[in-house]
Structures are given as structure tokens and as C-alpha cells.
């Protein structure tokens, strides 16, 4: 069994450190994984499809089943993987997730990114050119017709102040067969860094109720 945490577009693996450290204080080595997404694309064109295929290759070598938690871009990847590999995924936790890319929002986001200086991207996982290439390649993603393939329990979270994603998260919770929605009070989009304490509490309860419970391999803290 593995616990895989996938970070958002403007984040890196360190964005999960507070939550993962408190959720899994005594996890065996290799049980909890927070990969750097840009590392999957070294030597490749930076597109969503290449990133997703690299993630699939990475997951092939992980102890299964998988508990996958993702934020934003990480949530899109997690949902995509669960659709295509339903027997390998034991649970999903999706934060600030979109299941059908909002083209106008992506276009506006790219326009903003294109105006920012290169220095503004130093703390992001992707450089400016790569980030623009990745988001452009995501514009046509639409999982609307495949959501019933996701058979695992799913927790959908969204920050109370994340206005851009709240409706999509609520809709997604209605469309997935075994999903429930939870809003995180007083929080924006990056729940894992803005409110790791609340995230730990919610995820701890979620994992403890799994058919393949987290307590079999790790110790959870509330």
C-alpha cells in the first residue's frame, strides 16, 4: 500500500511536508511519497499528456493499492489515473479539483503568467516557458463522461475562499459514485500550505474509514 501526494502547479513536494509528517509520523520508508512533478518530464516536452504518462510509469512500481491525494494539477492527475486504473486506487482525496478544464480561466491564467517576469517563477516547480506549455496542453481535458469508472471512496475538498473551484468541486462530488464534498473554512486554493492542520484532521478521518484502512500500515494522528 502507498500514499501518494501530488502537488499543485505552483508548488513543489515541500507543500505536503506539514500535512504528511503529522498524518504519518511512523510510516515505513517508501510508504508515503511526495514526488516532484517536474522531475517526471526531464528530457521531455512539457505537456500534460507526457506528465500523465510519466506518472503512470511511476505508479507501476509502487506497492498497491494506492491512496492518492492531489491538489489542483495534482488532483487532475489523480482523477485521471483513477479513471483509467480503478482497480489500483483504494481512495482519492481531491483538493481544488476540476474535471472539465475551464478554458476561459486557463486563458486568463496564461495571460497573467505571460506578463510575469522569469524571477516570479523561481519558487514554482516549473519554469515560465514550461508552465505555459503545460497549462496550454490541458485546455481540452474533459473527464465528464468517464467519472463513473472511479469506484473508490473519494473525498473532495475546496477552500471556502477558492471561488474559482468551489462549484466544480461540488459538481464533481455529485457526479462521482462514492464521493463526498467538504469545504475548508477560511481557506483559499492551497489548502495544504494555508491550513495543514485542518487538512490533517479531515484526511485522518477519511483514511481511517477506508475498506483498506490506513492503520494497517501507518499510524494516523488527528
PDB file of N, CA and C in Angstrom, residues 102-169:
ATOM      1  N   UNK A 102     -11.733  24.645 -17.312  1.00  0.00           N
ATOM      2  CA  UNK A 102     -12.393  25.913 -17.639  1.00  0.00           C
ATOM      3  C   UNK A 102     -11.507  26.729 -18.573  1.00  0.00           C
ATOM      4  N   UNK A 103     -11.803  26.705 -19.857  1.00  0.00           N
ATOM      5  CA  UNK A 103     -10.922  27.306 -20.856  1.00  0.00           C
ATOM      6  C   UNK A 103     -10.716  28.802 -20.638  1.00  0.00           C
ATOM      7  N   UNK A 104     -11.761  29.514 -20.260  1.00  0.00           N
ATOM      8  CA  UNK A 104     -11.617  30.956 -20.051  1.00  0.00           C
ATOM      9  C   UNK A 104     -10.685  31.251 -18.880  1.00  0.00           C
ATOM     10  N   UNK A 105     -10.824  30.456 -17.818  1.00  0.00           N
ATOM     11  CA  UNK A 105      -9.963  30.641 -16.649  1.00  0.00           C
ATOM     12  C   UNK A 105      -8.513  30.317 -16.989  1.00  0.00           C
ATOM     13  N   UNK A 106      -8.292  29.229 -17.735  1.00  0.00           N
ATOM     14  CA  UNK A 106      -6.937  28.877 -18.139  1.00  0.00           C
ATOM     15  C   UNK A 106      -6.328  29.951 -19.031  1.00  0.00           C
ATOM     16  N   UNK A 107      -7.132  30.481 -19.936  1.00  0.00           N
ATOM     17  CA  UNK A 107      -6.652  31.523 -20.842  1.00  0.00           C
ATOM     18  C   UNK A 107      -6.258  32.773 -20.059  1.00  0.00           C
ATOM     19  N   UNK A 108      -7.086  33.147 -19.094  1.00  0.00           N
ATOM     20  CA  UNK A 108      -6.774  34.313 -18.264  1.00  0.00           C
ATOM     21  C   UNK A 108      -5.513  34.068 -17.443  1.00  0.00           C
ATOM     22  N   UNK A 109      -5.408  32.862 -16.876  1.00  0.00           N
ATOM     23  CA  UNK A 109      -4.244  32.499 -16.074  1.00  0.00           C
ATOM     24  C   UNK A 109      -2.973  32.567 -16.906  1.00  0.00           C
ATOM     25  N   UNK A 110      -3.031  32.055 -18.127  1.00  0.00           N
ATOM     26  CA  UNK A 110      -1.861  32.088 -19.001  1.00  0.00           C
ATOM     27  C   UNK A 110      -1.483  33.507 -19.392  1.00  0.00           C
ATOM     28  N   UNK A 111      -2.492  34.354 -19.579  1.00  0.00           N
ATOM     29  CA  UNK A 111      -2.211  35.754 -19.905  1.00  0.00           C
ATOM     30  C   UNK A 111      -1.466  36.432 -18.759  1.00  0.00           C
ATOM     31  N   UNK A 112      -1.876  36.119 -17.533  1.00  0.00           N
ATOM     32  CA  UNK A 112      -1.195  36.674 -16.359  1.00  0.00           C
ATOM     33  C   UNK A 112       0.223  36.138 -16.276  1.00  0.00           C
ATOM     34  N   UNK A 113       0.366  34.812 -16.439  1.00  0.00           N
ATOM     35  CA  UNK A 113       1.701  34.190 -16.376  1.00  0.00           C
ATOM     36  C   UNK A 113       2.647  34.789 -17.410  1.00  0.00           C
ATOM     37  N   UNK A 114       2.136  35.031 -18.621  1.00  0.00           N
ATOM     38  CA  UNK A 114       2.985  35.525 -19.701  1.00  0.00           C
ATOM     39  C   UNK A 114       3.528  36.921 -19.406  1.00  0.00           C
ATOM     40  N   UNK A 115       2.841  37.684 -18.564  1.00  0.00           N
ATOM     41  CA  UNK A 115       3.271  39.042 -18.219  1.00  0.00           C
ATOM     42  C   UNK A 115       4.241  39.085 -17.042  1.00  0.00           C
ATOM     43  N   UNK A 116       4.312  37.994 -16.307  1.00  0.00           N
ATOM     44  CA  UNK A 116       5.179  37.969 -15.136  1.00  0.00           C
ATOM     45  C   UNK A 116       6.639  37.778 -15.531  1.00  0.00           C
ATOM     46  N   UNK A 117       7.576  38.399 -14.801  1.00  0.00           N
ATOM     47  CA  UNK A 117       8.999  38.189 -15.088  1.00  0.00           C
ATOM     48  C   UNK A 117       9.436  36.782 -14.708  1.00  0.00           C
ATOM     49  N   UNK A 118      10.532  36.324 -15.296  1.00  0.00           N
ATOM     50  CA  UNK A 118      11.049  34.986 -15.021  1.00  0.00           C
ATOM     51  C   UNK A 118      11.306  34.772 -13.533  1.00  0.00           C
ATOM     52  N   UNK A 119      11.716  35.832 -12.842  1.00  0.00           N
ATOM     53  CA  UNK A 119      12.029  35.728 -11.414  1.00  0.00           C
ATOM     54  C   UNK A 119      10.833  35.293 -10.593  1.00  0.00           C
ATOM     55  N   UNK A 120       9.629  35.574 -11.072  1.00  0.00           N
ATOM     56  CA  UNK A 120       8.413  35.226 -10.330  1.00  0.00           C
ATOM     57  C   UNK A 120       8.178  33.721 -10.287  1.00  0.00           C
ATOM     58  N   UNK A 121       8.883  32.964 -11.111  1.00  0.00           N
ATOM     59  CA  UNK A 121       8.666  31.520 -11.207  1.00  0.00           C
ATOM     60  C   UNK A 121       9.731  30.709 -10.462  1.00  0.00           C
ATOM     61  N   UNK A 122      10.634  31.399  -9.779  1.00  0.00           N
ATOM     62  CA  UNK A 122      11.751  30.705  -9.135  1.00  0.00           C
ATOM     63  C   UNK A 122      11.308  29.719  -8.068  1.00  0.00           C
ATOM     64  N   UNK A 123      10.226  30.031  -7.369  1.00  0.00           N
ATOM     65  CA  UNK A 123       9.759  29.146  -6.310  1.00  0.00           C
ATOM     66  C   UNK A 123       8.728  28.138  -6.798  1.00  0.00           C
ATOM     67  N   UNK A 124       8.392  28.189  -8.078  1.00  0.00           N
ATOM     68  CA  UNK A 124       7.435  27.251  -8.648  1.00  0.00           C
ATOM     69  C   UNK A 124       8.162  26.004  -9.143  1.00  0.00           C
ATOM     70  N   UNK A 125       7.435  24.933  -9.334  1.00  0.00           N
ATOM     71  CA  UNK A 125       8.043  23.684  -9.777  1.00  0.00           C
ATOM     72  C   UNK A 125       8.446  23.745 -11.241  1.00  0.00           C
ATOM     73  N   UNK A 126       7.743  24.551 -12.037  1.00  0.00           N
ATOM     74  CA  UNK A 126       8.028  24.657 -13.463  1.00  0.00           C
ATOM     75  C   UNK A 126       8.500  26.065 -13.810  1.00  0.00           C
ATOM     76  N   UNK A 127       9.424  26.165 -14.779  1.00  0.00           N
ATOM     77  CA  UNK A 127       9.840  27.455 -15.278  1.00  0.00           C
ATOM     78  C   UNK A 127       8.712  28.061 -16.115  1.00  0.00           C
ATOM     79  N   UNK A 128       8.828  29.354 -16.389  1.00  0.00           N
ATOM     80  CA  UNK A 128       7.759  30.079 -17.074  1.00  0.00           C
ATOM     81  C   UNK A 128       7.362  29.429 -18.395  1.00  0.00           C
ATOM     82  N   UNK A 129       8.330  29.165 -19.255  1.00  0.00           N
ATOM     83  CA  UNK A 129       8.021  28.583 -20.576  1.00  0.00           C
ATOM     84  C   UNK A 129       7.346  27.226 -20.430  1.00  0.00           C
ATOM     85  N   UNK A 130       7.851  26.404 -19.519  1.00  0.00           N
ATOM     86  CA  UNK A 130       7.295  25.068 -19.323  1.00  0.00           C
ATOM     87  C   UNK A 130       5.894  25.127 -18.723  1.00  0.00           C
ATOM     88  N   UNK A 131       5.695  26.049 -17.794  1.00  0.00           N
ATOM     89  CA  UNK A 131       4.383  26.180 -17.174  1.00  0.00           C
ATOM     90  C   UNK A 131       3.333  26.584 -18.204  1.00  0.00           C
ATOM     91  N   UNK A 132       3.679  27.515 -19.073  1.00  0.00           N
ATOM     92  CA  UNK A 132       2.740  27.940 -20.114  1.00  0.00           C
ATOM     93  C   UNK A 132       2.445  26.794 -21.085  1.00  0.00           C
ATOM     94  N   UNK A 133       3.469  26.023 -21.412  1.00  0.00           N
ATOM     95  CA  UNK A 133       3.266  24.870 -22.294  1.00  0.00           C
ATOM     96  C   UNK A 133       2.351  23.836 -21.649  1.00  0.00           C
ATOM     97  N   UNK A 134       2.562  23.587 -20.372  1.00  0.00           N
ATOM     98  CA  UNK A 134       1.758  22.591 -19.660  1.00  0.00           C
ATOM     99  C   UNK A 134       0.297  23.018 -19.569  1.00  0.00           C
ATOM    100  N   UNK A 135       0.037  24.243 -19.152  1.00  0.00           N
ATOM    101  CA  UNK A 135      -1.349  24.679 -18.995  1.00  0.00           C
ATOM    102  C   UNK A 135      -2.068  24.766 -20.342  1.00  0.00           C
ATOM    103  N   UNK A 136      -1.361  25.151 -21.387  1.00  0.00           N
ATOM    104  CA  UNK A 136      -1.971  25.196 -22.716  1.00  0.00           C
ATOM    105  C   UNK A 136      -2.393  23.798 -23.162  1.00  0.00           C
ATOM    106  N   UNK A 137      -1.572  22.803 -22.841  1.00  0.00           N
ATOM    107  CA  UNK A 137      -1.869  21.426 -23.254  1.00  0.00           C
ATOM    108  C   UNK A 137      -3.020  20.813 -22.460  1.00  0.00           C
ATOM    109  N   UNK A 138      -3.452  21.474 -21.401  1.00  0.00           N
ATOM    110  CA  UNK A 138      -4.538  20.957 -20.574  1.00  0.00           C
ATOM    111  C   UNK A 138      -5.907  21.476 -21.001  1.00  0.00           C
ATOM    112  N   UNK A 139      -5.947  22.420 -21.928  1.00  0.00           N
ATOM    113  CA  UNK A 139      -7.184  23.146 -22.236  1.00  0.00           C
ATOM    114  C   UNK A 139      -8.353  22.251 -22.647  1.00  0.00           C
ATOM    115  N   UNK A 140      -8.082  21.141 -23.301  1.00  0.00           N
ATOM    116  CA  UNK A 140      -9.157  20.291 -23.818  1.00  0.00           C
ATOM    117  C   UNK A 140      -9.481  19.098 -22.922  1.00  0.00           C
ATOM    118  N   UNK A 141      -8.910  19.038 -21.736  1.00  0.00           N
ATOM    119  CA  UNK A 141      -9.202  17.921 -20.835  1.00  0.00           C
ATOM    120  C   UNK A 141     -10.648  17.962 -20.371  1.00  0.00           C
ATOM    121  N   UNK A 142     -11.310  16.834 -20.460  1.00  0.00           N
ATOM    122  CA  UNK A 142     -12.709  16.738 -20.032  1.00  0.00           C
ATOM    123  C   UNK A 142     -12.995  15.289 -19.640  1.00  0.00           C
ATOM    124  N   UNK A 143     -13.165  15.067 -18.344  1.00  0.00           N
ATOM    125  CA  UNK A 143     -13.406  13.715 -17.833  1.00  0.00           C
ATOM    126  C   UNK A 143     -14.885  13.456 -17.535  1.00  0.00           C
ATOM    127  N   UNK A 144     -15.752  14.328 -18.022  1.00  0.00           N
ATOM    128  CA  UNK A 144     -17.174  14.265 -17.683  1.00  0.00           C
ATOM    129  C   UNK A 144     -17.809  12.908 -17.955  1.00  0.00           C
ATOM    130  N   UNK A 145     -17.425  12.279 -19.047  1.00  0.00           N
ATOM    131  CA  UNK A 145     -18.091  11.050 -19.470  1.00  0.00           C
ATOM    132  C   UNK A 145     -17.429   9.785 -18.904  1.00  0.00           C
ATOM    133  N   UNK A 146     -16.408   9.957 -18.096  1.00  0.00           N
ATOM    134  CA  UNK A 146     -15.678   8.794 -17.581  1.00  0.00           C
ATOM    135  C   UNK A 146     -15.700   8.692 -16.060  1.00  0.00           C
ATOM    136  N   UNK A 147     -16.423   9.567 -15.402  1.00  0.00           N
ATOM    137  CA  UNK A 147     -16.356   9.643 -13.945  1.00  0.00           C
ATOM    138  C   UNK A 147     -16.922   8.403 -13.254  1.00  0.00           C
ATOM    139  N   UNK A 148     -17.845   7.730 -13.890  1.00  0.00           N
ATOM    140  CA  UNK A 148     -18.429   6.539 -13.264  1.00  0.00           C
ATOM    141  C   UNK A 148     -17.441   5.382 -13.180  1.00  0.00           C
ATOM    142  N   UNK A 149     -16.303   5.520 -13.847  1.00  0.00           N
ATOM    143  CA  UNK A 149     -15.262   4.494 -13.763  1.00  0.00           C
ATOM    144  C   UNK A 149     -14.554   4.507 -12.413  1.00  0.00           C
ATOM    145  N   UNK A 150     -14.666   5.618 -11.702  1.00  0.00           N
ATOM    146  CA  UNK A 150     -13.988   5.758 -10.409  1.00  0.00           C
ATOM    147  C   UNK A 150     -14.818   5.049  -9.346  1.00  0.00           C
ATOM    148  N   UNK A 151     -14.323   3.940  -8.858  1.00  0.00           N
ATOM    149  CA  UNK A 151     -15.103   3.113  -7.934  1.00  0.00           C
ATOM    150  C   UNK A 151     -14.700   3.273  -6.466  1.00  0.00           C
ATOM    151  N   UNK A 152     -13.619   3.982  -6.198  1.00  0.00           N
ATOM    152  CA  UNK A 152     -13.118   4.081  -4.819  1.00  0.00           C
ATOM    153  C   UNK A 152     -13.788   5.220  -4.051  1.00  0.00           C
ATOM    154  N   UNK A 153     -13.759   5.162  -2.721  1.00  0.00           N
ATOM    155  CA  UNK A 153     -14.230   6.299  -1.918  1.00  0.00           C
ATOM    156  C   UNK A 153     -13.415   7.545  -2.255  1.00  0.00           C
ATOM    157  N   UNK A 154     -14.105   8.658  -2.386  1.00  0.00           N
ATOM    158  CA  UNK A 154     -13.437   9.900  -2.788  1.00  0.00           C
ATOM    159  C   UNK A 154     -13.871  11.053  -1.891  1.00  0.00           C
ATOM    160  N   UNK A 155     -12.891  11.778  -1.397  1.00  0.00           N
ATOM    161  CA  UNK A 155     -13.129  12.988  -0.614  1.00  0.00           C
ATOM    162  C   UNK A 155     -12.736  14.175  -1.472  1.00  0.00           C
ATOM    163  N   UNK A 156     -13.659  15.100  -1.645  1.00  0.00           N
ATOM    164  CA  UNK A 156     -13.397  16.302  -2.437  1.00  0.00           C
ATOM    165  C   UNK A 156     -13.394  17.503  -1.511  1.00  0.00           C
ATOM    166  N   UNK A 157     -12.276  18.198  -1.488  1.00  0.00           N
ATOM    167  CA  UNK A 157     -12.108  19.348  -0.612  1.00  0.00           C
ATOM    168  C   UNK A 157     -11.920  20.614  -1.434  1.00  0.00           C
ATOM    169  N   UNK A 158     -12.389  21.726  -0.869  1.00  0.00           N
ATOM    170  CA  UNK A 158     -12.156  23.015  -1.514  1.00  0.00           C
ATOM    171  C   UNK A 158     -12.163  24.087  -0.443  1.00  0.00           C
ATOM    172  N   UNK A 159     -11.194  24.988  -0.519  1.00  0.00           N
ATOM    173  CA  UNK A 159     -11.148  26.089   0.421  1.00  0.00           C
ATOM    174  C   UNK A 159     -12.366  26.992   0.269  1.00  0.00           C
ATOM    175  N   UNK A 160     -12.844  27.488   1.376  1.00  0.00           N
ATOM    176  CA  UNK A 160     -14.023  28.360   1.364  1.00  0.00           C
ATOM    177  C   UNK A 160     -13.816  29.566   0.451  1.00  0.00           C
ATOM    178  N   UNK A 161     -12.592  30.083   0.384  1.00  0.00           N
ATOM    179  CA  UNK A 161     -12.298  31.278  -0.413  1.00  0.00           C
ATOM    180  C   UNK A 161     -11.801  30.945  -1.821  1.00  0.00           C
ATOM    181  N   UNK A 162     -11.817  29.691  -2.194  1.00  0.00           N
ATOM    182  CA  UNK A 162     -11.384  29.284  -3.534  1.00  0.00           C
ATOM    183  C   UNK A 162     -12.583  29.364  -4.485  1.00  0.00           C
ATOM    184  N   UNK A 163     -12.943  30.572  -4.840  1.00  0.00           N
ATOM    185  CA  UNK A 163     -14.147  30.798  -5.636  1.00  0.00           C
ATOM    186  C   UNK A 163     -14.056  30.176  -7.030  1.00  0.00           C
ATOM    187  N   UNK A 164     -12.854  30.089  -7.573  1.00  0.00           N
ATOM    188  CA  UNK A 164     -12.697  29.567  -8.937  1.00  0.00           C
ATOM    189  C   UNK A 164     -13.007  28.078  -9.040  1.00  0.00           C
ATOM    190  N   UNK A 165     -12.920  27.355  -7.918  1.00  0.00           N
ATOM    191  CA  UNK A 165     -13.056  25.901  -7.980  1.00  0.00           C
ATOM    192  C   UNK A 165     -14.196  25.324  -7.146  1.00  0.00           C
ATOM    193  N   UNK A 166     -14.871  26.142  -6.363  1.00  0.00           N
ATOM    194  CA  UNK A 166     -15.906  25.620  -5.473  1.00  0.00           C
ATOM    195  C   UNK A 166     -17.033  24.920  -6.216  1.00  0.00           C
ATOM    196  N   UNK A 167     -17.546  25.547  -7.263  1.00  0.00           N
ATOM    197  CA  UNK A 167     -18.669  24.934  -7.985  1.00  0.00           C
ATOM    198  C   UNK A 167     -18.260  23.616  -8.637  1.00  0.00           C
ATOM    199  N   UNK A 168     -17.097  23.595  -9.269  1.00  0.00           N
ATOM    200  CA  UNK A 168     -16.644  22.366  -9.920  1.00  0.00           C
ATOM    201  C   UNK A 168     -16.471  21.249  -8.902  1.00  0.00           C
ATOM    202  N   UNK A 169     -15.956  21.572  -7.722  1.00  0.00           N
ATOM    203  CA  UNK A 169     -15.767  20.559  -6.683  1.00  0.00           C
ATOM    204  C   UNK A 169     -17.106  20.001  -6.206  1.00  0.00           C
TER     205      UNK A 169
END
